Short mmCIF file of C-alpha atoms in Angstrom, two decimals:
data_model
loop_
_atom_site.label_atom_id
_atom_site.label_comp_id
_atom_site.label_asym_id
_atom_site.label_seq_id
_atom_site.Cartn_x
_atom_site.Cartn_y
_atom_site.Cartn_z
CA MET A 1 0.33 0.52 0.02
CA LYS A 2 1.28 2.97 -0.44
CA PRO A 3 -0.60 5.74 1.03
CA ALA A 4 1.58 9.04 -0.04
CA ALA A 5 -0.40 8.50 -3.16
CA ASN A 6 -4.30 9.31 -4.34
CA ARG A 7 -5.02 7.38 -7.24
CA SER A 8 -8.54 6.65 -7.16
CA PHE A 9 -10.31 9.95 -6.59
CA ARG A 10 -12.78 11.63 -9.16
CA PRO A 11 -10.79 14.06 -11.44
CA CYS A 12 -11.47 17.60 -10.75
CA PRO A 13 -13.96 19.21 -12.98
CA LEU A 14 -12.57 22.55 -11.91
CA ARG A 15 -8.98 22.12 -13.81
CA PRO A 16 -10.45 21.63 -17.43
CA VAL A 17 -12.55 24.21 -16.79
CA VAL A 18 -9.69 27.22 -15.53
CA ARG A 19 -6.99 25.04 -17.41
CA GLY A 20 -9.62 26.00 -20.47
CA GLY A 21 -10.98 29.38 -19.28
CA ALA A 22 -7.05 30.64 -19.03
CA ALA A 23 -6.63 28.85 -23.01
CA LEU A 24 -9.65 30.95 -23.93
CA VAL A 25 -8.55 34.21 -22.78
CA ALA A 26 -5.29 34.28 -23.76
CA VAL A 27 -6.42 33.87 -27.39
CA LEU A 28 -8.89 36.26 -27.42
CA CYS A 29 -6.32 39.03 -25.87
CA LEU A 30 -3.36 37.99 -28.36
CA GLY A 31 -6.66 38.16 -31.13
CA ALA A 32 -7.31 41.55 -29.89
CA THR A 33 -3.67 43.02 -29.17
CA LEU A 34 -2.81 42.14 -32.99
CA ALA A 35 -6.10 43.31 -34.62
CA ASP A 36 -5.81 46.78 -32.61
CA GLY A 37 -1.86 47.07 -32.37
CA VAL A 38 0.29 47.54 -28.61
CA ALA A 39 -0.26 50.57 -27.36
CA GLU A 40 3.14 52.54 -24.85
CA ARG A 41 5.38 49.18 -26.96
CA SER A 42 8.14 50.65 -24.00
CA VAL A 43 5.81 50.48 -21.60
CA ALA A 44 4.73 46.51 -22.80
CA LEU A 45 7.94 46.04 -23.45
CA ALA A 46 9.85 46.59 -19.51
CA PHE A 47 6.40 45.07 -18.06
CA GLY A 48 6.88 41.72 -20.41
CA ALA A 49 10.59 41.94 -19.13
CA LEU A 50 10.22 42.60 -15.58
CA VAL A 51 7.78 39.63 -15.66
CA ALA A 52 10.82 37.11 -17.53
CA CYS A 53 12.75 38.21 -14.72
CA GLY A 54 10.70 36.73 -12.90
CA GLU A 55 9.94 33.74 -14.35
CA LEU A 56 13.60 32.46 -14.80
CA ALA A 57 14.63 33.80 -10.69
CA ARG A 58 11.82 30.98 -10.17
CA ARG A 59 12.95 28.13 -7.51
CA PRO A 60 9.37 25.71 -8.09
CA ALA A 61 9.42 23.56 -4.52
CA ALA A 62 6.97 21.42 -2.86
CA GLY A 63 4.18 23.34 -0.64
CA VAL A 64 5.55 26.63 -1.59
CA ARG A 65 2.68 28.97 -3.19
CA GLU A 66 4.16 31.04 -5.49
CA PRO A 67 7.56 30.28 -7.42
CA ALA A 68 8.48 33.02 -8.82
CA PRO A 69 6.67 36.14 -7.02
CA LEU A 70 9.07 38.76 -8.64
CA GLY A 71 6.66 37.83 -11.66
CA ALA A 72 3.05 37.33 -10.13
CA ALA A 73 4.17 41.03 -8.60
CA GLY A 74 4.90 42.43 -11.86
CA ALA A 75 2.22 40.81 -13.38
CA LEU A 76 -0.07 42.39 -10.92
CA SER A 77 1.48 45.62 -11.14
CA TYR A 78 1.20 46.27 -14.96
CA ALA A 79 -2.37 44.83 -14.20
CA LEU A 80 -3.30 47.73 -11.81
CA LEU A 81 -1.00 50.25 -13.83
CA GLY A 82 -2.57 54.54 -14.94
CA ASP A 83 -0.52 56.71 -15.39
CA VAL A 84 3.68 56.21 -16.16
CA ALA A 85 5.17 59.56 -14.65
CA GLY A 86 2.07 61.30 -14.56
CA GLN A 87 0.36 60.62 -17.91
CA PRO A 88 -2.68 58.12 -18.67
CA THR A 89 -1.66 54.89 -19.97
CA HIS A 90 -3.76 52.80 -22.70
CA HIS A 91 -2.85 49.08 -23.25
CA GLY A 92 -5.81 47.78 -21.96
CA VAL A 93 -6.45 44.60 -20.14
CA ALA A 94 -6.06 42.38 -23.95
CA GLN A 95 -2.72 43.67 -23.07
CA THR A 96 -2.19 43.52 -20.49
CA VAL A 97 -2.82 39.74 -20.74
CA THR A 98 -0.40 38.89 -23.87
CA ALA A 99 2.33 41.11 -22.06
CA VAL A 100 1.76 39.16 -18.70
CA LEU A 101 1.47 35.85 -21.23
CA ALA A 102 4.67 36.20 -23.34
CA GLY A 103 6.79 37.68 -20.29
CA THR A 104 5.42 34.22 -18.64
CA LEU A 105 6.72 32.03 -21.48
CA LEU A 106 10.07 33.72 -22.57
CA GLY A 107 11.19 33.23 -18.67
CA SER A 108 10.69 29.86 -18.62
CA VAL A 109 12.49 28.76 -21.68
CA PRO A 110 16.24 28.13 -19.96
CA HIS A 111 13.22 25.94 -17.52
CA VAL A 112 12.11 24.56 -19.85
CA ALA A 113 14.70 23.24 -21.49
CA ARG A 114 16.64 21.89 -18.10
CA GLY A 115 13.30 19.55 -18.11
CA ASP A 116 11.21 21.54 -14.68
CA GLY A 117 9.23 24.23 -17.87
CA ILE A 118 5.99 25.95 -16.55
CA THR A 119 3.02 23.52 -15.78
CA LEU A 120 -0.54 24.86 -17.06
CA ASP A 121 -1.62 25.12 -13.52
CA HIS A 122 0.79 27.83 -12.82
CA LEU A 123 0.09 29.68 -16.50
CA ALA A 124 -3.68 29.26 -16.57
CA ARG A 125 -3.47 30.64 -13.16
CA ARG A 126 -0.86 33.67 -13.13
CA VAL A 127 -2.95 34.47 -16.84
CA LEU A 128 -6.69 34.21 -15.56
CA THR A 129 -5.63 36.42 -12.50
CA VAL A 130 -4.00 38.88 -14.18
CA ALA A 131 -6.85 39.08 -16.75
CA PHE A 132 -8.81 39.16 -13.76
CA ALA A 133 -6.91 42.45 -11.94
CA ALA A 134 -7.15 44.32 -14.98
CA VAL A 135 -10.50 44.00 -16.00
CA CYS A 136 -11.58 44.85 -12.17
CA PHE A 137 -9.23 47.51 -12.31
CA GLN A 138 -8.27 49.25 -16.46
CA PRO A 139 -12.42 50.06 -16.82
CA LEU A 140 -12.77 51.27 -14.37
CA PHE A 141 -10.05 54.13 -13.92
CA ASN A 142 -10.15 54.83 -17.32
CA ARG A 143 -13.58 55.65 -16.35
CA GLY A 144 -12.13 58.01 -13.51
CA ALA A 145 -14.08 56.02 -11.64
CA PHE A 146 -10.81 56.45 -9.59
CA ASP A 147 -10.42 60.14 -9.28
CA GLY A 148 -6.52 59.56 -10.74
CA TRP A 149 -4.16 57.54 -8.93
CA GLY A 150 -3.73 61.18 -6.59
CA GLY A 151 -7.59 60.87 -5.96
CA PRO A 152 -9.68 59.90 -2.58
CA ALA A 153 -10.87 56.31 -3.71
CA TYR A 154 -7.96 55.66 -4.77
CA VAL A 155 -7.56 53.70 -1.74
CA PRO A 156 -9.98 51.62 -0.71
CA LEU A 157 -11.01 50.69 -4.05
CA LEU A 158 -6.75 49.74 -4.73
CA LEU A 159 -7.34 47.37 -1.41
CA ALA A 160 -10.54 46.07 -2.63
CA LEU A 161 -9.60 45.32 -5.50
CA LEU A 162 -5.97 43.91 -4.15
CA THR A 163 -8.00 41.86 -1.87
CA LEU A 164 -10.44 39.82 -4.42
CA THR A 165 -7.49 39.59 -6.10
CA ALA A 166 -5.72 37.40 -3.69
CA LEU A 167 -8.92 35.79 -3.32
CA CYS A 168 -9.74 34.72 -7.33
CA ASP A 169 -5.45 33.40 -7.08
CA ALA A 170 -6.49 31.48 -4.09
CA VAL A 171 -9.68 29.50 -5.54
CA LEU A 172 -7.67 29.00 -8.47
CA THR A 173 -4.36 27.73 -6.01
CA ALA A 174 -7.13 25.60 -4.31
CA ALA A 175 -8.56 23.59 -7.84
CA SER A 176 -5.50 22.72 -8.85
CA ALA A 177 -4.25 21.59 -5.24
CA HIS A 178 -7.52 19.87 -5.05
CA ALA A 179 -6.91 17.75 -8.89
CA ARG A 180 -3.65 16.73 -7.68
CA THR A 181 -4.60 15.38 -4.70
CA GLY A 182 -7.95 14.54 -4.82
CA TRP A 183 -8.50 16.52 -0.68
CA PRO A 184 -11.99 18.59 -0.48
CA PHE A 185 -11.80 21.65 -2.02
CA GLY A 186 -13.30 23.52 0.65
CA ARG A 187 -10.47 23.00 2.97
CA LEU A 188 -7.49 23.67 0.26
CA LEU A 189 -9.33 26.75 0.02
CA ARG A 190 -9.43 27.42 3.62
CA GLU A 191 -5.51 26.90 4.22
CA GLU A 192 -4.43 29.28 1.06
CA VAL A 193 -7.05 31.97 2.30
CA ARG A 194 -4.75 31.14 5.63
CA GLY A 195 -1.53 31.63 4.06
CA MET A 196 -2.75 34.98 2.12
CA ALA A 197 -1.07 36.49 4.99
CA GLY A 198 2.30 35.04 3.49
CA ILE A 199 3.23 35.37 0.21
CA THR A 200 0.00 36.13 -1.27
CA SER A 201 0.08 39.29 0.41
CA ALA A 202 3.57 40.91 -0.15
CA VAL A 203 3.11 39.91 -3.68
CA CYS A 204 -0.20 41.37 -3.70
CA ALA A 205 1.80 44.79 -1.76
CA THR A 206 4.39 44.69 -4.04
CA GLY A 207 2.88 44.49 -6.74
CA ALA A 208 0.49 47.45 -6.42
CA VAL A 209 3.50 49.80 -4.77
CA MET A 210 4.91 49.05 -8.17
CA ALA A 211 2.55 50.40 -10.10
CA LEU A 212 1.70 53.36 -7.90
CA ALA A 213 6.06 54.99 -7.87
CA VAL A 214 6.42 54.21 -12.23
CA ALA A 215 2.78 56.26 -11.81
CA VAL A 216 4.08 58.64 -10.51
CA ALA A 217 8.60 58.16 -11.09
CA GLY A 218 7.85 55.98 -14.79
CA LEU A 219 9.94 53.03 -14.88
CA TRP A 220 12.91 53.98 -13.16
CA ALA A 221 11.10 52.42 -10.51
CA LEU A 222 10.34 48.62 -11.58
CA PRO A 223 14.24 47.45 -10.99
CA VAL A 224 14.34 49.50 -7.44
CA PHE A 225 11.20 48.05 -6.10
CA SER A 226 12.47 45.22 -7.52
CA VAL A 227 15.93 44.03 -6.06
CA PRO A 228 14.33 44.70 -2.73
CA LEU A 229 11.98 41.39 -3.55
CA LEU A 230 14.54 39.35 -5.64
CA LEU A 231 16.70 39.67 -2.24
CA ALA A 232 13.82 38.46 -0.33
CA GLN A 233 13.18 35.32 -3.03
CA LEU A 234 17.03 34.13 -2.82
CA SER A 235 16.93 34.36 1.15
CA PHE A 236 13.61 31.80 1.11
CA ARG A 237 14.85 29.70 -1.07
CA ARG A 238 18.38 29.41 1.28
CA TYR A 239 16.10 29.49 4.08
CA ALA A 240 13.62 26.21 1.68
CA ALA A 241 17.01 24.63 1.13
CA VAL A 242 18.12 24.62 4.95
CA ARG A 243 14.17 23.26 5.60
CA ALA A 244 14.86 20.56 3.21
CA THR A 245 18.51 19.54 4.75
CA TYR A 246 16.42 19.52 7.86
CA ARG A 247 13.97 17.29 6.94
CA GLN A 248 16.16 14.76 5.24
CA THR A 249 18.20 14.64 8.51
CA ILE A 250 15.50 13.20 10.79
CA ALA A 251 14.02 11.26 8.03
CA SER A 252 17.97 9.17 8.58
CA LEU A 253 17.14 9.21 11.87
CA ALA A 254 13.90 8.33 11.81
CA ARG A 255 15.67 5.34 9.24
CA ALA A 256 17.58 4.02 11.97
CA THR A 257 15.07 1.61 13.49
CA GLU A 258 14.62 0.20 10.08
CA ILE A 259 18.75 -0.37 9.49
CA ALA A 260 19.21 -1.68 13.49
CA GLY A 261 15.99 -5.01 12.19
CA TYR A 262 13.58 -3.16 15.05
CA THR A 263 11.08 -1.99 12.30
CA PRO A 264 10.16 -3.07 9.00
CA ALA A 265 11.96 -1.13 5.69
CA GLY A 266 9.70 2.15 5.13
CA HIS A 267 7.48 2.11 7.70
CA ALA A 268 8.51 4.97 8.89
CA ARG A 269 7.76 7.16 5.26
CA ARG A 270 4.33 4.48 5.37
CA VAL A 271 3.15 6.27 8.50
CA ALA A 272 4.69 9.44 8.55
CA ALA A 273 2.69 10.18 4.62
CA LEU A 274 -0.91 8.59 6.07
CA ALA A 275 -0.16 10.34 9.23
CA VAL A 276 -0.40 14.04 6.51
CA ALA A 277 -2.49 12.68 4.67
CA VAL A 278 -4.91 12.60 7.99
CA GLY A 279 -3.97 15.45 9.23
CA ARG A 280 -5.00 17.40 5.87
CA ASP A 281 -7.92 15.45 6.63
CA LEU A 282 -8.55 17.28 10.19
CA GLY A 283 -7.71 20.53 8.88
CA LEU A 284 -4.09 20.77 10.05
CA ALA A 285 -1.86 22.97 8.12
CA GLY A 286 1.02 25.38 7.97
CA PRO A 287 3.16 23.63 10.95
CA ASP A 288 1.71 21.83 12.70
CA LEU A 289 1.67 19.45 9.92
CA THR A 290 4.67 19.76 10.12
CA VAL A 291 5.90 19.07 13.15
CA LEU A 292 2.96 15.77 12.43
CA GLU A 293 5.30 14.95 9.73
CA TYR A 294 7.95 14.50 12.04
CA ALA A 295 6.79 13.24 14.59
CA ALA A 296 5.41 10.73 12.79
CA LEU A 297 9.03 9.83 11.10
CA MET A 298 10.29 9.17 14.86
CA HIS A 299 7.27 7.61 15.96
CA ASP A 300 9.37 3.78 16.45
CA ILE A 301 12.71 5.87 17.56
CA GLY A 302 12.36 4.69 21.75
CA GLN A 303 12.91 1.50 20.04
CA LEU A 304 16.59 2.09 19.51
CA SER A 305 16.28 1.91 23.70
CA LEU A 306 15.47 -2.03 23.90
CA VAL A 307 17.44 -5.16 24.76
CA ASP A 308 15.14 -7.13 22.64
CA PRO A 309 13.31 -5.79 19.73
CA VAL A 310 9.90 -5.98 19.33
CA PRO A 311 8.39 -8.79 16.65
CA ALA A 312 8.34 -6.86 13.59
CA GLY A 313 7.92 -3.56 15.64
CA ALA A 314 4.83 -3.54 16.18
CA THR A 315 3.71 -0.58 19.22
CA ALA A 316 0.08 -1.17 19.01
CA ALA A 317 0.00 -4.93 19.88
CA LEU A 318 2.42 -4.07 23.25
CA PRO A 319 1.37 -3.96 26.85
CA ALA A 320 0.29 0.07 27.29
CA ALA A 321 3.07 0.41 30.25
CA GLU A 322 5.55 -1.00 27.39
CA GLN A 323 4.13 1.31 25.01
CA ARG A 324 4.48 4.27 27.43
CA ARG A 325 7.96 3.60 28.08
CA ILE A 326 8.50 3.31 24.36
CA ALA A 327 6.66 6.72 24.10
CA LEU A 328 8.98 8.00 26.53
CA LEU A 329 12.37 6.99 25.26
CA GLY A 330 11.64 7.90 22.03
CA GLY A 331 10.96 11.21 22.97
CA ALA A 332 14.29 11.37 25.26
CA VAL A 333 16.56 10.80 22.32
CA VAL A 334 14.22 13.36 19.72
CA ARG A 335 14.77 15.78 22.15
CA ARG A 336 18.78 15.62 22.50
CA THR A 337 18.54 15.56 18.70
CA GLY A 338 17.61 19.45 18.84
CA VAL A 339 14.41 18.69 17.15
CA ASP A 340 11.48 20.52 17.79
CA PRO A 341 10.24 20.19 21.55
CA ALA A 342 6.86 20.28 19.79
CA VAL A 343 8.11 17.08 17.78
CA ALA A 344 9.16 15.35 21.30
CA VAL A 345 6.23 15.75 22.45
CA VAL A 346 4.62 14.39 20.17
CA VAL A 347 6.21 11.12 20.78
CA GLU A 348 6.46 11.30 24.46
CA ARG A 349 2.40 11.33 23.98
CA GLN A 350 1.37 8.98 21.50
CA ALA A 351 0.61 6.26 23.94
CA ASP A 352 -0.50 7.90 25.96
CA PRO A 353 -4.84 7.35 26.13
CA TRP A 354 -7.16 9.14 23.28
CA ARG A 355 -8.91 11.94 25.23
CA GLU A 356 -5.20 13.24 26.94
CA GLN A 357 -3.24 13.57 23.39
CA PRO A 358 -3.01 16.42 21.31
CA LEU A 359 -4.28 16.23 17.57
CA ALA A 360 -1.58 15.22 16.21
CA ALA A 361 0.10 12.15 18.84
CA ARG A 362 -3.80 11.01 18.51
CA ILE A 363 -3.45 11.29 14.30
CA VAL A 364 0.73 8.97 15.56
CA ARG A 365 -1.39 6.35 17.12
CA ALA A 366 -4.31 5.64 15.36
CA VAL A 367 -1.74 5.27 12.04
CA ASN A 368 0.75 3.03 13.53
CA ALA A 369 -1.92 0.68 14.51
CA TYR A 370 -3.21 0.82 11.43
CA GLU A 371 -0.07 0.12 8.77
CA GLU A 372 1.07 -2.37 11.59
CA LYS A 373 -2.64 -4.01 11.65
CA ALA A 374 -2.88 -4.14 7.65
CA ARG A 375 0.96 -5.23 7.34
CA ASP A 376 -0.30 -8.02 9.17
CA ALA A 377 -3.57 -8.94 7.50
CA GLY A 378 -2.03 -9.50 4.79
CA PRO A 379 -4.13 -9.19 1.60
CA GLY A 380 -8.35 -7.38 3.18
CA GLY A 381 -5.56 -5.65 5.34
CA SER A 382 -6.93 -2.31 5.55
CA TRP A 383 -10.41 -2.70 6.46
CA THR A 384 -9.89 -5.12 8.45
CA ALA A 385 -7.71 -3.39 10.17
CA LEU A 386 -9.68 0.01 10.41
CA GLU A 387 -12.95 -2.02 11.46
CA GLU A 388 -10.34 -3.64 14.44
CA LEU A 389 -9.83 0.57 15.29
CA ARG A 390 -12.63 1.11 15.47
CA LEU A 391 -13.85 -2.17 17.62
CA ALA A 392 -10.86 -1.23 19.75
CA PRO A 393 -11.84 -0.29 23.47
CA ALA A 394 -12.31 3.53 24.43
CA GLY A 395 -9.62 5.19 25.39
CA ASP A 396 -7.20 3.40 22.41
CA TYR A 397 -8.31 5.97 19.64
CA ALA A 398 -10.08 8.73 18.72
CA PRO A 399 -13.11 8.21 16.83
CA GLU A 400 -12.54 11.09 14.57
CA VAL A 401 -9.06 9.67 14.04
CA VAL A 402 -10.47 6.57 12.10
CA GLU A 403 -13.28 8.14 10.43
CA SER A 404 -10.38 10.41 9.13
CA LEU A 405 -8.78 7.70 8.39
CA ALA A 406 -11.28 5.90 7.00
CA ARG A 407 -11.87 8.49 4.48
CA VAL A 408 -8.59 8.65 3.78
CA VAL A 409 -8.03 5.10 2.76
CA ARG A 410 -11.64 5.21 0.70
CA ARG A 411 -10.63 8.40 -1.48
CA GLN A 412 -6.62 6.07 -1.80
CA ARG A 413 -8.36 2.27 -3.01
CA PRO A 414 -10.72 2.56 -5.44
CA GLY A 415 -13.89 -0.06 -5.59
CA ARG A 416 -15.99 1.20 -2.74
CA ARG A 417 -19.43 0.37 -3.56
CA ASN A 418 -20.85 3.21 -1.86
CA GLY A 419 -19.16 6.08 -0.41
CA ARG A 420 -20.22 5.37 3.34
CA GLY A 421 -17.45 2.06 3.23
CA PRO A 422 -15.37 -0.82 2.65
CA ARG A 423 -18.21 -4.03 1.47
CA ARG A 424 -18.37 -6.67 3.00
CA ARG A 425 -18.41 -10.22 2.68
CA ALA A 426 -19.57 -13.34 4.28
CA ARG A 427 -16.62 -13.20 6.69
CA GLY A 428 -15.34 -9.96 7.44
CA LEU A 429 -14.47 -7.72 5.47
CA SER A 430 -12.25 -7.08 2.50
CA ASP A 431 -10.05 -4.62 1.01
CA PRO A 432 -11.96 -3.45 -1.91
CA ALA A 433 -8.29 -3.01 -3.93
CA GLY A 434 -7.45 -6.89 -3.19
CA ALA A 435 -4.21 -5.42 -1.13
CA GLY A 436 -2.80 -5.21 2.42
#
């Protein structure tokens, strides 16, 4: 069984709609630009080059909401541009989308040559977000609704527009994540909205400030305001590299029990992947999800202190007192490694009665027991293990975690008869996928 893979969810209907809508918008804008000609060519070239530079600096990474913040800020600033050095512009919505699209594609050429080119979801999101901002801003500005860039209505209207643009970006990002993972769209959207306080708000603020600066000082403001964002992107890249190294170190520590023969190969990785999936289903995000992943990777590290290994590393079958002793030993080891103390707390409390545990410890306890039971049961083990967790004594496993685990397993396993649970046979439960 591979908990990390989610291959049985239904295809997301939003994905073809988003991609098709972005393609239609791009074609219409390109045609309109070719028919009407390019207005203020130097301005269009400057912003197109800025977007291209942002894409050249793009470094895709897992968990990064905006891999090209400079490109996104430059695209948004062009959509919100009304004046250049005090002179009104006339580029309109179609030219805005065309310039941003051209810059995005041009900046992606080196990435495509290396085999890690731009994804269709990223391109569709960029086109639709910029089109939305331009459609909301350009007609209103040209009709005088903003009373010029220095008018009293400019700031509140611009803030409202930035908020709507950020929400549009969150919806598109959640739709893309739903298509990739199959997780409920509502939960993904809430996570994206919570994350708007980070890189999304920085991109929106930088784009708006760039547009205002160009309106006053001209195109010279673009490189001035690009440098801080590039430096911030460089710092974030270094932070991401350090964090990746940190996670690899934790994963290596977790494999110590496998190398020593205390636990089966891949057990910690499987528990961590499934625990993260359950955590997302229950609404965990950000640092809480990271703590859960690290604790799940290191949940068995206390077994290194045992003289006699537990058969197959199956701690769920041990007496409660022995489980708590191993958990406390594991917490002590985690504290000595310098890992976040919150991880050690989860490892220490994974064997406590579930009502006394934090949510992360409840998840690790239930997922570890499920993985061990499903592995030992052989074919049909997934549903048998879930049933055993449901029928366990009241203090063993949190009911909401077990039900969340069942939902995750159903999403990862095809062949169920309905959405309520696995099919039953005369002699018990059978795994529809035919694998444990």
